[in-house]
Coordinates of C-alpha atoms in Angstrom, one line a residue:
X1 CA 0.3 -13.6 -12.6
X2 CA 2.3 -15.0 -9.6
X3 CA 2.1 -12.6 -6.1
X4 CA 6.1 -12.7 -5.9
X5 CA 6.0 -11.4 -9.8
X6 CA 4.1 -8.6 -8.8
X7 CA 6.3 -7.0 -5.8
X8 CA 9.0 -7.5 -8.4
X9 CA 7.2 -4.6 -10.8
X10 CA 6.4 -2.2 -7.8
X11 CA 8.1 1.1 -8.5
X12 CA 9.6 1.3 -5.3
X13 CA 12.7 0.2 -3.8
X14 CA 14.5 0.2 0.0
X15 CA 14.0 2.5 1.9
X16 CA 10.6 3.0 0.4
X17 CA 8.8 0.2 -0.5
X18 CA 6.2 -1.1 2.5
X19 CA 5.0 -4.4 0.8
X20 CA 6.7 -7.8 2.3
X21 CA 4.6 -10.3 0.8
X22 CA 1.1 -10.4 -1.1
X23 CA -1.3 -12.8 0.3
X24 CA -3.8 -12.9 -2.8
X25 CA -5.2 -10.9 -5.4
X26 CA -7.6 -11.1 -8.0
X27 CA -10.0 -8.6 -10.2
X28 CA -11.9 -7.3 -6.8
X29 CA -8.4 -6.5 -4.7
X30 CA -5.6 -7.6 -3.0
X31 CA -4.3 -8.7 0.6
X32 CA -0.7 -8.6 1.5
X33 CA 1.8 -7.3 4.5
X34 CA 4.3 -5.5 5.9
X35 CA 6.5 -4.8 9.2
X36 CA 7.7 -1.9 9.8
X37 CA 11.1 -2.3 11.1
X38 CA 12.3 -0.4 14.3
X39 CA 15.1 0.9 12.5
X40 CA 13.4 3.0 9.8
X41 CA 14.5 5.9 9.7
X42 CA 11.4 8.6 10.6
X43 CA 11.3 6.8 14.0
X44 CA 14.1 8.8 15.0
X45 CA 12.1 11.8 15.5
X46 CA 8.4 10.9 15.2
X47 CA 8.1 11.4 18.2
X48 CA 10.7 11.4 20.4
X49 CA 11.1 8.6 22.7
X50 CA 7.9 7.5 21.9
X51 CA 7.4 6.6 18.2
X52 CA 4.7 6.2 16.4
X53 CA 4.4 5.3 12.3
X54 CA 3.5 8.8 10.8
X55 CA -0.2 9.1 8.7
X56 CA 1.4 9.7 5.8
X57 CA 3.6 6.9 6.1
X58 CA 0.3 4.1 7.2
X59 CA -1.3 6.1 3.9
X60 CA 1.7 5.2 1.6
X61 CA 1.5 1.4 2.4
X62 CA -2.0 0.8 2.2
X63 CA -1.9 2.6 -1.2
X64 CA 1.4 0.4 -2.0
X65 CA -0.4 -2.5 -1.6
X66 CA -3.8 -1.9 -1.7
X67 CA -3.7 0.0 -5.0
X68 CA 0.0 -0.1 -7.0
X69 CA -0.1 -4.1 -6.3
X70 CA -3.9 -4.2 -7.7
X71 CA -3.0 -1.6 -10.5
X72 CA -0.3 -4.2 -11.7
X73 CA -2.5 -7.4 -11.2
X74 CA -5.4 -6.0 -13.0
X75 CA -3.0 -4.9 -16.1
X76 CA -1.1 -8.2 -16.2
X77 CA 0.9 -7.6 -19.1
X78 CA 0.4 -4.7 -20.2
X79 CA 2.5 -3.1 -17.7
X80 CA 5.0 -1.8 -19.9
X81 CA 8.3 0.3 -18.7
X82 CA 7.0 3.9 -19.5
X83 CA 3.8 2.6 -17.3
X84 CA 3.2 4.6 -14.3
X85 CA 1.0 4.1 -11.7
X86 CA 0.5 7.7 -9.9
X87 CA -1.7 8.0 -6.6
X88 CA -4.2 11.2 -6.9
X89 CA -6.3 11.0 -4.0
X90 CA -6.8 9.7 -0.5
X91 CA -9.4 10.0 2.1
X92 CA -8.4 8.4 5.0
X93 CA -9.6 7.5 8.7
X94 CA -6.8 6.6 11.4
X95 CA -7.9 4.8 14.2
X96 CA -5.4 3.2 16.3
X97 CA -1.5 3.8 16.3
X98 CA 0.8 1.6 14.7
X99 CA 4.6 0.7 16.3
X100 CA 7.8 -0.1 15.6
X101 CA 8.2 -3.9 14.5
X102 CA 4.5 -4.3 14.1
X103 CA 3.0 -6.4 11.2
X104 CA 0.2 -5.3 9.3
X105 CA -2.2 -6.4 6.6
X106 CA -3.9 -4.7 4.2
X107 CA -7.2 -5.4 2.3
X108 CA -8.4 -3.4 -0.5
X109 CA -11.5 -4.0 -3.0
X110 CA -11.5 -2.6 -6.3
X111 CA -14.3 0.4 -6.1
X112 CA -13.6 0.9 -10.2
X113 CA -11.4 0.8 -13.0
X114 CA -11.9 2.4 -15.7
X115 CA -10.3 5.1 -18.5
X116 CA -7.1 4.7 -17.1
X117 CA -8.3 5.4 -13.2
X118 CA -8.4 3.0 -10.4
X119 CA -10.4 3.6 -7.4
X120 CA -10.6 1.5 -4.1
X121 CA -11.0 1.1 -0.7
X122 CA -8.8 -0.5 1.7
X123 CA -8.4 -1.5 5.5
X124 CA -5.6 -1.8 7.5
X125 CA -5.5 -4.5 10.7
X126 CA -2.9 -4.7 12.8
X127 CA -2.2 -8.4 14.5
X128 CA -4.5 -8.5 16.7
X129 CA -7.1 -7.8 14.1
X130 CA -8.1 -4.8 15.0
X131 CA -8.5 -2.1 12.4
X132 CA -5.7 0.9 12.5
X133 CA -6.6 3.3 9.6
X134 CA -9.1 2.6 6.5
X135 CA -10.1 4.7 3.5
X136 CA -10.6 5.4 -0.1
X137 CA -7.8 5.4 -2.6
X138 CA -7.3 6.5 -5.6
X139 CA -4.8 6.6 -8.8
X140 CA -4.5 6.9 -12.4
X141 CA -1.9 4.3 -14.6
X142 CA -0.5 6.8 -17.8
X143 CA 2.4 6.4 -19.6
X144 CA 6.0 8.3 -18.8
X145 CA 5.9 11.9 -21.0

């Protein structure tokens, strides 16, 4: 499966998707990365005259890419169109902020995957390397009721 084939299937679309471009993947996990554009929309008020990309928001992209773009590599094709890749659980550490217009990269490795249930963990560096957040993801892939 090409990388570009695989942002095409993510679930998400503008203003929400946080994935700009995969960098590799295989059975074991994924690379790939985003800027987060100054003119998104929760900078406005988080925090005021001094923003900073919300937890939640850091959380969202790592599991984006870290975990959807894994989920969809390791099914190939049998991602069908009542597939759906929900996320369960996080359990995250958050080290160092992350700015406007700042490009990061995410790693993740495939912990398991198994009954329908993919685990992993994952690390986010910003460009100088250094790591901003890192934690354990989880998420199951069902089919639409």
């Amino acid at each position: 499966m090409e990388l570009n084939d695989i942002i095409k299937q993510l679930p998400y679309g503008e203003p929400f998707l946080f994935v700009d471009e995969l960098l590799s993947a295989d059975e074991n996990g994924v690379i790939g990365t985003y800027t987060f554009n100054e003119n998104l929309d929760f900078y406005k008020g988080h925090f005021k005259n001094n923003p900073v990309t919300p937890g939640v928001i850091l959380t969202e992209t790592m599991a984006q890419i870290g975990m959807v773009c894994l989920g969809i590599f390791l099914l190939n094709n049998d991602l069908k169109i009542d597939t759906v890749i929900a996320f369960t659980s996080a359990d995250m550490e958050f080290l160092k902020p992350v700015y406007p217009n700042e490009k990061v990269t995410v790693t993740s490795e495939k912990l398991f995957f198994r009954f329908g249930k993919l685990k992993c963990s994952a690390v986010m560096k910003n460009e100088a390397g250094q790591e901003v957040c890192r934690g354990i993801l989880a998420g199951m892939i069902t089919k639409r009721l």
